[in-house]
Coordinates of C-alpha atoms in Angstrom, one line a residue:
M1 CA 0.0 0.0 0.0
L2 CA 2.8 2.4 0.9
Q3 CA 4.5 2.0 -2.4
G4 CA 1.2 2.7 -4.3
F5 CA 0.6 5.9 -2.3
F6 CA 4.3 6.9 -2.7
Q7 CA 3.9 6.7 -6.5
I8 CA 0.8 8.9 -6.3
A9 CA 2.6 11.4 -4.1
I10 CA 5.5 11.7 -6.5
I11 CA 3.2 12.5 -9.4
L12 CA 1.3 15.1 -7.4
A13 CA 4.6 16.7 -6.3
I14 CA 5.7 17.0 -9.9
L15 CA 2.4 18.7 -10.8
V16 CA 2.7 21.3 -8.0
A17 CA 6.3 22.0 -9.1
I18 CA 5.4 22.6 -12.7
V19 CA 2.3 24.8 -12.2
P20 CA 3.9 28.2 -11.4
F21 CA 6.3 27.9 -14.3
F22 CA 3.7 26.8 -16.9
G23 CA 1.0 29.1 -15.5
T24 CA 3.4 32.1 -15.8
Y25 CA 4.2 31.1 -19.4
M26 CA 0.5 30.9 -20.4
A27 CA -0.1 34.3 -18.7
R28 CA 2.8 35.8 -20.7
V29 CA 1.4 34.3 -24.0
F30 CA -2.1 35.8 -23.5
L31 CA -0.9 39.1 -22.0
S32 CA 1.1 39.5 -25.2
E33 CA 4.4 39.7 -23.3
R34 CA 7.7 38.4 -24.7
T35 CA 8.4 34.7 -24.7
L36 CA 11.3 32.6 -26.0
L37 CA 9.2 31.4 -28.9
D38 CA 8.4 34.9 -30.3
P39 CA 11.1 35.0 -32.9
I40 CA 9.9 31.8 -34.5
L41 CA 6.1 32.0 -34.0
T42 CA 5.3 35.7 -34.4
P43 CA 5.9 35.7 -38.2
I44 CA 4.0 32.5 -38.6
E45 CA 1.0 33.8 -36.7
R46 CA 1.0 37.0 -38.8
V47 CA 0.8 34.9 -41.9
I48 CA -2.1 32.9 -40.4
Y49 CA -4.0 36.1 -39.5
K50 CA -3.6 37.4 -43.1
L51 CA -4.8 34.2 -44.6
I52 CA -7.9 34.1 -42.5
G53 CA -8.5 37.8 -42.9
I54 CA -8.6 39.0 -39.3
R55 CA -7.1 42.0 -37.5
P56 CA -5.4 40.7 -34.3
Q57 CA -5.6 44.0 -32.5
R58 CA -9.4 44.1 -32.8
D59 CA -11.1 43.1 -29.6
M60 CA -14.5 41.4 -29.5
T61 CA -17.6 41.7 -27.4
G62 CA -19.0 38.7 -25.7
W63 CA -21.5 38.0 -28.5
Q64 CA -18.9 38.5 -31.2
Y65 CA -16.5 36.1 -29.4
A66 CA -19.3 33.5 -29.0
K67 CA -20.3 33.9 -32.7
G68 CA -16.7 33.5 -33.9
L69 CA -16.4 30.3 -31.8
L70 CA -19.7 28.8 -33.0
Y71 CA -19.1 29.5 -36.7
S72 CA -15.6 28.1 -36.6
N73 CA -16.8 25.0 -34.7
L74 CA -19.6 24.4 -37.1
A75 CA -17.2 24.6 -40.1
M76 CA -14.9 22.1 -38.3
F77 CA -17.8 19.8 -37.6
V78 CA -19.0 19.8 -41.3
L79 CA -15.4 19.1 -42.5
V80 CA -14.9 16.2 -40.1
Y81 CA -18.3 14.6 -40.8
L82 CA -17.6 14.6 -44.5
I83 CA -14.3 12.9 -43.9
F84 CA -16.0 10.2 -42.0
M85 CA -18.7 9.6 -44.6
L86 CA -16.1 9.5 -47.4
Q87 CA -13.7 7.4 -45.5
G88 CA -14.1 4.4 -47.8
I89 CA -12.8 6.3 -50.9
L90 CA -10.1 8.4 -49.1
P91 CA -6.5 7.3 -49.0
L92 CA -4.6 6.2 -45.8
N93 CA -7.1 3.3 -45.4
P94 CA -4.9 0.2 -45.4
T95 CA -7.5 -2.1 -43.8
E96 CA -10.2 -0.9 -46.3
L97 CA -12.7 0.3 -43.7
D98 CA -16.1 1.5 -44.9
A99 CA -17.8 4.6 -43.7
P100 CA -19.5 4.3 -40.3
S101 CA -23.3 4.7 -39.9
W102 CA -24.6 8.2 -40.2
D103 CA -25.6 8.4 -36.5
L104 CA -22.3 7.1 -35.3
A105 CA -20.4 9.6 -37.5
L106 CA -22.7 12.4 -36.2
H107 CA -22.1 11.5 -32.6
T108 CA -18.4 11.1 -33.1
A109 CA -18.0 14.4 -35.0
I110 CA -20.0 16.3 -32.3
S111 CA -18.1 14.5 -29.6
F112 CA -14.7 15.5 -30.9
V113 CA -15.6 19.1 -31.8
T114 CA -16.9 19.7 -28.3
N115 CA -13.6 18.4 -26.8
T116 CA -15.5 15.4 -25.3
N117 CA -14.2 12.5 -27.5
Q118 CA -16.9 10.1 -26.2
Q119 CA -16.4 6.9 -28.2
H120 CA -19.2 4.5 -29.2
Y121 CA -16.7 2.6 -31.3
S122 CA -13.3 1.0 -31.4
G123 CA -10.9 3.1 -33.3
E124 CA -8.8 0.4 -34.9
T125 CA -11.9 -1.3 -36.4
T126 CA -14.0 1.8 -37.3
F127 CA -11.9 4.6 -38.5
S128 CA -9.0 4.7 -41.1
Y129 CA -5.7 6.4 -40.6
A130 CA -7.1 9.4 -42.6
S131 CA -10.0 9.7 -40.3
Q132 CA -7.9 9.3 -37.2
M133 CA -5.3 11.9 -38.2
L134 CA -7.0 14.4 -40.5
A135 CA -10.4 14.4 -38.6
L136 CA -10.0 13.3 -35.0
G137 CA -6.4 14.5 -34.5
Y138 CA -7.3 17.9 -36.1
L139 CA -10.2 18.4 -33.7
M140 CA -8.0 17.4 -30.7
F141 CA -6.0 20.6 -31.3
T142 CA -8.8 22.9 -32.3
S143 CA -11.4 21.9 -29.6
A144 CA -8.8 22.1 -26.9
A145 CA -7.7 25.5 -28.1
T146 CA -11.3 26.6 -28.1
G147 CA -11.6 25.7 -24.5
I148 CA -8.4 27.5 -23.5
A149 CA -9.5 30.6 -25.5
V150 CA -12.8 30.7 -23.6
A151 CA -11.0 30.5 -20.2
I152 CA -8.7 33.3 -21.1
A153 CA -11.5 35.5 -22.4
F154 CA -13.4 34.8 -19.2
I155 CA -10.4 35.6 -17.0
R156 CA -9.9 38.8 -18.9
G157 CA -13.5 40.0 -18.4
L158 CA -13.5 39.0 -14.8
T159 CA -10.3 41.0 -14.1
G160 CA -11.5 44.1 -15.9
R161 CA -9.9 43.6 -19.4
S162 CA -11.5 43.4 -22.8
L163 CA -12.2 39.8 -23.9
G164 CA -9.7 39.8 -26.7
N165 CA -10.1 38.2 -30.1
F166 CA -11.2 34.6 -30.4
Y167 CA -9.2 33.8 -33.5
V168 CA -6.0 35.2 -32.0
D169 CA -6.6 33.2 -28.8
L170 CA -7.4 30.1 -30.7
T171 CA -4.2 30.5 -32.8
R172 CA -1.9 31.2 -29.9
S173 CA -3.3 28.3 -27.9
I174 CA -2.3 26.0 -30.7
T175 CA 1.0 27.6 -31.8
R176 CA 2.4 28.5 -28.4
I177 CA 1.0 25.8 -26.1
L178 CA -0.5 22.7 -27.7
L179 CA 1.8 22.2 -30.7
P180 CA 5.2 22.8 -29.1
I181 CA 4.5 20.4 -26.2
S182 CA 2.9 17.9 -28.5
L183 CA 6.0 17.8 -30.8
I184 CA 8.3 17.2 -27.9
G185 CA 5.9 14.8 -26.1
G186 CA 5.2 12.8 -29.2
L187 CA 9.0 12.2 -29.7
V188 CA 9.4 11.1 -26.1
L189 CA 6.5 8.7 -26.4
L190 CA 8.0 7.3 -29.6
I191 CA 11.2 6.7 -27.7
L192 CA 9.3 4.9 -24.9
G193 CA 7.7 2.5 -27.4
V194 CA 4.6 4.1 -28.7
P195 CA 4.4 3.3 -32.5
E196 CA 4.2 5.9 -35.2
T197 CA 3.6 4.3 -38.6
L198 CA 1.3 4.4 -41.6
A199 CA 1.8 0.7 -42.3
G200 CA -1.2 -1.6 -42.0
S201 CA -1.8 -4.2 -39.4
A202 CA 1.1 -6.4 -38.5
V203 CA 0.5 -10.1 -39.3
A204 CA 1.6 -12.8 -36.8
T205 CA 1.2 -16.5 -36.5
T206 CA 0.2 -17.7 -33.1
L207 CA 1.6 -20.8 -31.3
E208 CA -1.5 -22.6 -32.4
G209 CA -0.8 -21.8 -36.0
A210 CA -3.6 -19.2 -36.4
T211 CA -3.1 -15.9 -38.1
Q212 CA -3.4 -12.8 -35.9
Y213 CA -3.7 -9.2 -37.1
I214 CA -2.2 -6.6 -34.8
A215 CA -3.5 -3.1 -35.3
R216 CA -1.1 -0.3 -35.2
G217 CA -0.9 3.3 -36.7
S218 CA 0.4 6.8 -36.1
V219 CA -0.2 6.6 -32.4
A220 CA 2.5 8.6 -30.7
H221 CA 1.5 12.1 -32.0
F222 CA -2.2 11.2 -31.5
E223 CA -1.6 10.1 -27.9
I224 CA 0.2 13.2 -26.7
I225 CA -2.4 15.6 -27.9
K226 CA -5.1 13.3 -26.6
E227 CA -3.8 13.8 -23.0
L228 CA -2.5 17.4 -23.3
G229 CA -5.7 18.7 -24.9
E230 CA -7.9 16.7 -22.4
N231 CA -9.4 15.0 -25.4
G232 CA -9.3 11.4 -24.3
G233 CA -10.4 9.6 -27.5
G234 CA -8.2 6.6 -27.9
F235 CA -6.6 5.4 -31.1
F236 CA -7.5 1.9 -30.0
G237 CA -10.7 0.7 -28.3
I238 CA -9.2 0.2 -24.9
N239 CA -7.6 3.6 -24.9
S240 CA -4.5 4.2 -22.7
A241 CA -4.8 0.7 -21.2
H242 CA -3.5 -0.5 -24.7
P243 CA 0.3 -1.2 -24.6
F244 CA 0.7 0.7 -27.9
E245 CA -0.8 3.9 -26.3
N246 CA 0.7 3.6 -22.9
P247 CA 3.4 0.9 -22.8
N248 CA 5.1 1.3 -19.4
G249 CA 5.4 3.3 -16.2
A250 CA 7.4 6.1 -17.8
S251 CA 4.8 6.7 -20.4
N252 CA 2.0 6.5 -17.8
L253 CA 3.8 9.1 -15.7
I254 CA 4.2 11.5 -18.6
E255 CA 0.6 11.1 -19.8
T256 CA -0.8 11.6 -16.2
I257 CA 1.1 14.8 -15.7
I258 CA 0.3 16.1 -19.3
M259 CA -3.4 15.7 -18.8
L260 CA -3.3 17.7 -15.5
V261 CA -0.9 20.5 -16.3
I262 CA -3.0 23.0 -18.4
P263 CA -6.1 23.1 -16.2
A264 CA -4.1 23.2 -13.0
A265 CA -1.7 25.9 -14.3
L266 CA -4.6 28.0 -15.6
I267 CA -5.6 28.7 -12.0
Y268 CA -2.1 30.2 -11.4
T269 CA -2.5 32.1 -14.7
Y270 CA -5.7 33.7 -13.3
G271 CA -3.7 34.8 -10.3
I272 CA -1.3 36.7 -12.5
F273 CA -4.1 38.3 -14.6
A274 CA -5.8 39.4 -11.3
N275 CA -2.5 40.7 -9.9
N276 CA -3.2 38.5 -6.9
K277 CA -1.1 35.4 -6.9
K278 CA -2.2 34.7 -3.3
Q279 CA -5.8 34.2 -4.5
G280 CA -4.5 32.0 -7.3
W281 CA -2.7 29.8 -4.9
L282 CA -5.6 29.6 -2.5
L283 CA -8.0 28.5 -5.2
F284 CA -5.3 26.0 -6.5
G285 CA -5.0 24.7 -2.9
M286 CA -8.7 24.3 -2.6
V287 CA -9.1 22.3 -5.8
F288 CA -5.9 20.3 -5.0
L289 CA -7.3 19.3 -1.6
I290 CA -10.6 18.1 -3.0
Y291 CA -8.7 16.3 -5.7
T292 CA -6.4 14.6 -3.2
V293 CA -9.3 13.5 -1.0
L294 CA -11.0 11.9 -4.0
I295 CA -7.8 10.1 -5.0
V296 CA -7.5 8.6 -1.5
V297 CA -11.2 7.5 -1.5
A298 CA -10.8 5.8 -4.9
A299 CA -7.4 4.3 -4.2
M300 CA -8.5 2.8 -0.8
G301 CA -11.5 1.3 -2.5
E302 CA -9.3 -0.4 -5.0
Y303 CA -6.7 -1.5 -2.5
Q304 CA -9.2 -3.0 -0.1
G305 CA -10.8 -4.9 -3.0
N306 CA -14.2 -6.6 -3.1
P307 CA -15.2 -7.9 0.3
L308 CA -17.1 -10.8 -1.3
V309 CA -13.9 -12.0 -3.0
N310 CA -11.8 -11.3 0.2
N311 CA -14.2 -13.5 2.2
R312 CA -13.8 -16.4 -0.2
L313 CA -10.0 -16.0 -0.3
G314 CA -9.7 -15.5 3.5
E315 CA -7.3 -12.5 2.9
L316 CA -7.2 -9.0 1.6
A317 CA -6.9 -8.9 -2.2
T318 CA -6.7 -5.6 -4.2
N319 CA -9.3 -5.2 -7.0
L320 CA -7.4 -6.0 -10.2
E321 CA -10.4 -6.5 -12.4
G322 CA -10.3 -4.3 -15.5
K323 CA -6.7 -3.1 -14.7
E324 CA -3.4 -3.4 -16.4
V325 CA -0.9 -5.1 -14.1
R326 CA 1.8 -2.7 -15.1
F327 CA -0.2 0.1 -13.4
D328 CA -1.8 -1.8 -10.5
W329 CA -4.5 -0.4 -8.2
A330 CA -2.8 2.9 -7.2
L331 CA -1.9 4.4 -10.6
T332 CA -5.2 3.2 -12.1
A333 CA -7.1 5.0 -9.2
L334 CA -5.0 8.1 -9.7
W335 CA -5.7 8.1 -13.4
A336 CA -9.4 7.5 -13.0
V337 CA -9.8 10.5 -10.6
S338 CA -7.5 12.7 -12.8
T339 CA -9.2 11.9 -16.1
T340 CA -12.7 12.6 -14.8
G341 CA -11.4 15.6 -12.8
T342 CA -9.7 17.2 -15.9
M343 CA -12.5 16.1 -18.2
C344 CA -9.9 14.3 -20.3
G345 CA -11.8 11.0 -20.5
A346 CA -8.8 8.8 -21.4
V347 CA -8.6 5.6 -19.3
N348 CA -5.8 3.2 -18.3
G349 CA -8.2 0.8 -16.7
M350 CA -11.9 0.1 -17.1
H351 CA -14.0 2.3 -15.0
D352 CA -16.9 -0.2 -15.1
S353 CA -14.7 -2.4 -12.9
L354 CA -14.0 0.2 -10.2
M355 CA -15.3 -0.5 -6.7
P356 CA -18.1 1.7 -5.6
P357 CA -15.8 4.4 -4.0
G358 CA -14.1 4.7 -7.4
G359 CA -17.4 4.9 -9.2
F360 CA -18.5 7.6 -6.7
T361 CA -15.4 9.7 -7.2
T362 CA -15.5 9.6 -11.0
L363 CA -19.1 10.5 -11.1
F364 CA -18.6 13.2 -8.4
N365 CA -15.8 14.8 -10.5
M366 CA -18.0 15.1 -13.6
F367 CA -20.9 16.4 -11.5
L368 CA -18.8 19.2 -10.0
Q369 CA -16.6 20.0 -13.1
I370 CA -14.1 22.0 -11.2
V371 CA -11.5 19.4 -10.2
W372 CA -9.7 20.4 -12.3
G373 CA -12.4 20.9 -14.9
G374 CA -12.5 20.8 -18.7
Q375 CA -9.8 22.2 -20.9
G376 CA -10.2 25.9 -20.1
T377 CA -13.9 25.8 -19.4
G378 CA -13.4 24.1 -16.1
T379 CA -11.3 27.0 -14.9
A380 CA -14.2 29.3 -15.9
Y381 CA -16.7 27.1 -14.0
L382 CA -14.5 27.5 -10.9
F383 CA -14.7 31.3 -11.1
T384 CA -18.5 31.0 -11.7
F385 CA -18.7 29.4 -8.2
L386 CA -16.4 32.2 -7.0
I387 CA -19.0 34.8 -8.2
L388 CA -21.8 32.9 -6.5
T389 CA -19.9 32.8 -3.3
V390 CA -19.2 36.5 -3.4
F391 CA -23.0 37.0 -4.0
L392 CA -24.0 34.8 -1.1
T393 CA -21.5 36.2 1.3
G394 CA -22.3 39.8 0.3
L395 CA -26.0 39.1 1.1
M396 CA -25.1 37.7 4.5
V397 CA -23.2 40.8 5.5
G398 CA -25.7 43.2 4.0
R399 CA -23.5 44.6 1.2
T400 CA -23.8 44.7 -2.5
P401 CA -21.6 41.9 -3.7
E402 CA -18.5 43.0 -5.5
L403 CA -15.6 41.2 -7.3
F404 CA -12.5 43.1 -8.4
G405 CA -14.4 46.4 -7.7
R406 CA -17.3 45.4 -10.0
K407 CA -20.8 44.9 -8.6
I408 CA -22.5 41.5 -9.1
E409 CA -26.1 42.1 -9.9
K410 CA -29.1 40.3 -11.4
R411 CA -27.7 39.7 -14.9
E412 CA -24.6 38.1 -13.6
I413 CA -26.5 35.8 -11.2
I414 CA -28.9 34.7 -14.0
L415 CA -26.0 33.9 -16.3
A416 CA -24.2 32.0 -13.6
S417 CA -27.4 30.1 -12.8
V418 CA -27.7 29.1 -16.5
I419 CA -24.1 27.8 -16.5
L420 CA -24.7 25.6 -13.4
L421 CA -28.3 24.4 -14.3
V422 CA -27.7 23.2 -17.8
H423 CA -25.4 20.5 -16.6
P424 CA -27.8 18.6 -14.3
I425 CA -30.6 19.0 -16.8
M426 CA -28.6 17.4 -19.5
I427 CA -27.7 14.5 -17.2
L428 CA -30.7 13.7 -15.0
I429 CA -33.6 14.1 -17.5
P430 CA -32.2 11.9 -20.4
G431 CA -30.8 9.5 -17.7
A432 CA -34.3 9.1 -16.2
I433 CA -35.9 8.5 -19.6
S434 CA -33.3 5.8 -20.5
I435 CA -33.8 4.0 -17.2
S436 CA -37.6 4.3 -17.3
F437 CA -37.7 2.8 -20.8
A438 CA -34.8 0.4 -20.6
D439 CA -36.7 -2.4 -22.2
T440 CA -39.0 -0.7 -24.6
V441 CA -41.8 -3.0 -26.0
G442 CA -41.7 -3.5 -29.7
L443 CA -38.0 -2.6 -30.2
P444 CA -35.5 -5.3 -31.1
E445 CA -33.0 -6.1 -28.3
A446 CA -30.2 -4.1 -30.0
E447 CA -32.4 -1.0 -30.0
T448 CA -33.7 -1.0 -26.4
L449 CA -33.1 2.4 -25.0
A450 CA -30.7 1.8 -22.1
G451 CA -28.6 -1.1 -23.1
I452 CA -27.9 -1.8 -19.5
T453 CA -25.7 -4.9 -19.1
N454 CA -25.6 -4.7 -15.3
P455 CA -29.1 -4.6 -13.6
G456 CA -29.6 -2.9 -10.3
F457 CA -27.6 -0.1 -8.8
H458 CA -24.6 -0.5 -11.0
G459 CA -26.8 -0.3 -14.1
I460 CA -28.1 3.1 -12.8
S461 CA -24.5 4.3 -12.5
Q462 CA -23.8 3.1 -16.1
V463 CA -26.6 5.2 -17.6
I464 CA -26.0 8.3 -15.5
Y465 CA -22.2 8.1 -16.1
E466 CA -22.8 8.1 -19.9
Y467 CA -24.8 11.3 -19.8
A468 CA -22.6 12.9 -17.2
S469 CA -19.6 12.1 -19.4
A470 CA -21.3 13.8 -22.4
A471 CA -22.6 16.9 -20.6
A472 CA -19.3 17.4 -18.8
N473 CA -17.3 17.0 -22.1
N474 CA -15.4 14.2 -20.5
G475 CA -15.9 11.2 -22.8
S476 CA -15.0 8.3 -20.5
G477 CA -17.6 5.6 -19.9
F478 CA -18.7 2.7 -17.8
E479 CA -18.0 0.5 -20.8
G480 CA -20.4 -2.3 -19.9
L481 CA -23.1 -0.1 -21.4
A482 CA -24.2 -1.1 -24.9
D483 CA -24.1 2.5 -26.2
G484 CA -23.5 2.0 -29.9
T485 CA -27.2 2.4 -30.8
L486 CA -29.3 5.1 -32.5
W487 CA -30.8 6.1 -29.1
W488 CA -27.4 6.7 -27.4
N489 CA -25.8 8.3 -30.4
L490 CA -28.6 10.9 -30.7
T491 CA -29.4 11.6 -27.1
A492 CA -25.8 11.7 -26.1
S493 CA -25.2 14.2 -28.9
I494 CA -27.8 16.5 -27.4
S495 CA -26.1 16.4 -24.0
L496 CA -22.8 17.0 -25.8
L497 CA -24.0 20.1 -27.6
A498 CA -26.0 21.6 -24.7
G499 CA -23.3 20.8 -22.1
R500 CA -20.7 22.5 -24.2
Y501 CA -22.1 25.5 -26.0
I502 CA -24.8 26.9 -23.7
P503 CA -22.4 27.3 -20.8
I504 CA -19.7 28.7 -23.1
I505 CA -22.1 31.4 -24.4
A506 CA -23.2 32.3 -20.9
L507 CA -19.6 32.4 -19.7
L508 CA -18.6 34.8 -22.4
L509 CA -21.7 37.0 -21.8
L510 CA -20.9 37.0 -18.1
A511 CA -17.3 38.0 -18.7
D512 CA -18.4 40.8 -21.0
S513 CA -20.9 42.0 -18.4
M514 CA -18.2 42.1 -15.7
Y515 CA -15.9 44.0 -18.0
S516 CA -18.5 46.6 -19.0
K517 CA -19.1 47.6 -15.3
Q518 CA -17.6 50.7 -13.8
A519 CA -15.1 49.7 -11.2
V520 CA -15.7 51.2 -7.7
P521 CA -12.9 51.9 -5.3
E522 CA -12.2 49.4 -2.5
T523 CA -13.3 50.4 1.0
P524 CA -12.6 48.9 4.5
G525 CA -15.9 47.1 4.2
T526 CA -15.1 45.4 0.9
L527 CA -15.2 41.6 1.1
R528 CA -11.7 40.3 0.4
T529 CA -11.6 37.1 -1.7
D530 CA -8.0 36.2 -1.1
T531 CA -8.4 34.8 2.4
G532 CA -8.5 31.3 3.7
L533 CA -11.9 31.9 5.1
F534 CA -13.4 33.0 1.8
T535 CA -11.8 30.1 0.0
S536 CA -13.2 27.7 2.6
V537 CA -16.7 29.2 2.1
T538 CA -16.2 28.8 -1.7
A539 CA -15.4 25.1 -1.2
G540 CA -18.5 24.7 0.9
V541 CA -20.7 26.3 -1.7
I542 CA -19.3 24.0 -4.4
L543 CA -19.7 20.8 -2.4
I544 CA -23.2 21.8 -1.0
L545 CA -24.5 22.7 -4.5
G546 CA -23.0 19.5 -5.9
A547 CA -24.5 17.4 -3.1
L548 CA -27.9 18.9 -3.3
T549 CA -28.2 18.5 -7.0
F550 CA -26.7 15.0 -7.5
F551 CA -26.9 13.2 -4.1
P552 CA -30.1 11.3 -4.9
V553 CA -28.6 9.7 -8.0
L554 CA -25.3 9.0 -6.2
A555 CA -27.4 7.3 -3.4
L556 CA -29.2 5.2 -6.0
G557 CA -25.9 4.3 -7.8
P558 CA -22.5 3.8 -6.2
I559 CA -23.5 4.4 -2.6
A560 CA -26.3 1.8 -2.7
E561 CA -24.0 -0.6 -4.5
A562 CA -21.4 -0.2 -1.8
F563 CA -24.0 -1.1 0.9
Q564 CA -25.2 -4.0 -1.2
I565 CA -21.7 -5.5 -1.5
A566 CA -21.0 -4.9 2.2
A567 CA -24.2 -6.8 3.0
G568 CA -23.0 -9.7 0.9
G569 CA -25.3 -9.0 -2.1

C-alpha cells in the first residue's frame, strides 16, 4: 500500500512544481508579453492572420466572441463529418474500412468538436488512418484550443480587461502551447515504445498456427495531444490501457502529468491576470485538496478490494479486475480521478470495474466540473462558483456583492445560474428517460433504450455516467453499457452540444458584463476574496450545491451498490 501511495505522491509533487512555471508562461502568452518562442512563432502567426483575414488588434464583445467560436466549430464539424462519410474512398485506409453509420459519424464528430471524445466505437476497427489523423487528430487541437480561449476570455473579463479576439486566442493556444508540447511529447512517447507508422496491421502466426492481425498506426503524436488537450479519445478501443498507447510506467507518468498540467496551471494564470497570486494559490490549494481526498477515496476502495472476494480467499486482495498489471491499483485509481477531474476521459483501466468508491469519485468529479475541470472551461466554472460565493457572502453581511471592484447584480447571477443548471438538466432528464424505458416494448433487443448490461444499482451508474460524461465534455464511460445504438448516439449528442455551448455562451456574456461595469474603489468594508476563510466558504458552496443536485442519483448508484456489497449481495 505504501508503495502505491508513494507513487501517487511523487506525481502530485511534480504537478505542483510545474504549475507556477507553466502558469506564468501561459499568462505571458495571453498578455502579449515576450516569450522565447516569439522570434519563431510571431511571423508564422502574422501569416495565419492574413490568410484568414482578421485584425489581431481588434477586440470582440461577448456576442462576437461567441459567434466566432460557434461559426468556426460548425465549419470544423462539417469538414470532419464529410471525412467520416467519405472514409471508404479516401487514402490512408490500409484495412479498407467502410464509412460508419450516419448516426455514429454524427455522434463522433459532435463529440470531438466539443472536446469530449466520447467513443461509441473501437478506433482500430471503425476509422481509417485518414479519419484518425485528419479528422480526429485535427479536432483534438482545435477543440482544446477553443476551451483555452474561452477560459482566457473569461479571466480577462473578470479582471477588468476586454475579452480579446477569439481567432487570436485560438491560434496562440495551438502555436504556443499545444503544438510545441505535442512535438516534444510525441517524440518522447515514440522513444518509450509508442508506435508511429502508416503501415497496415502487423500479421503474426500464433503458437496454435492461427493468423493474428495486430492493429497499429500513427499513435505517438495522437496520444500526446489526446492527453494534453484533455481529449481522451483513444486510437485503440481500450484507450490508454493499450500497450501501444501507454506501454510502461514512464509513459504513464508523462501522460498523467500532461493531462493535468494545463487546467491546473490556468488557476495560477488567473492569479497573474488578477495581480493577486495569493488568491490563485488559495484556489489552487482548494481544488488540489478536493482532488487529493477523492484520490484517497478511490485508491483505498481499489486497495481493499471486493469484500465478497476477500471472504472467499480469506485474505485482503486488491481489486485488479479491469486493470493493467503494469499500473496496478494505485496508478489506475489516480488516473481515474485525474481523467474525470480534468474532463480528459482517457482511461488506463476500465471504470466499469472500479469498486463503488471509485465509481462515486469519478461521477462526483463530472458532476462538479471544477476538479480540475474541462480544458479551459473548467477554470471558468471554478470562477463562476467564485461569483456565486461573493454574491451569497455579500448578502449575508448586507453589502452589494463586488468582485474586483465590480458589482455582481441580477444579470450576472442569471448567467451564472444558467451555467450551473444546464449540466444537471442534460444528465438527469435523459438518464431518467433511459432508465424508465430500458426495455421498450416493440423494439429489437439491440435498440432498447438503455442497453444496461448490469441490472440494479450498477446499471443506474452506467446510464448516469454516460450522460454525465457527455454533458461534462469528459468522454469516458462505464464501458459495460451497450451504447452503440441510435438512441445513445442521438441523445448523447444533445447532451454533448448543450453541455458545451450553452455554458460557453453564458460564460462569455458573463465575462463581457463584468468587463462593462464601472469599477468602484475598494473600501474597508469590501469583502476580500484572497483569504483562507473566503476560499473555505467557496469550497463549501461548491460541495453543497453538488451534493444537493446530485446526491439522490449517487445514493441510488455507487452508494447503494457499496451497501449491497457490504451486506453480501
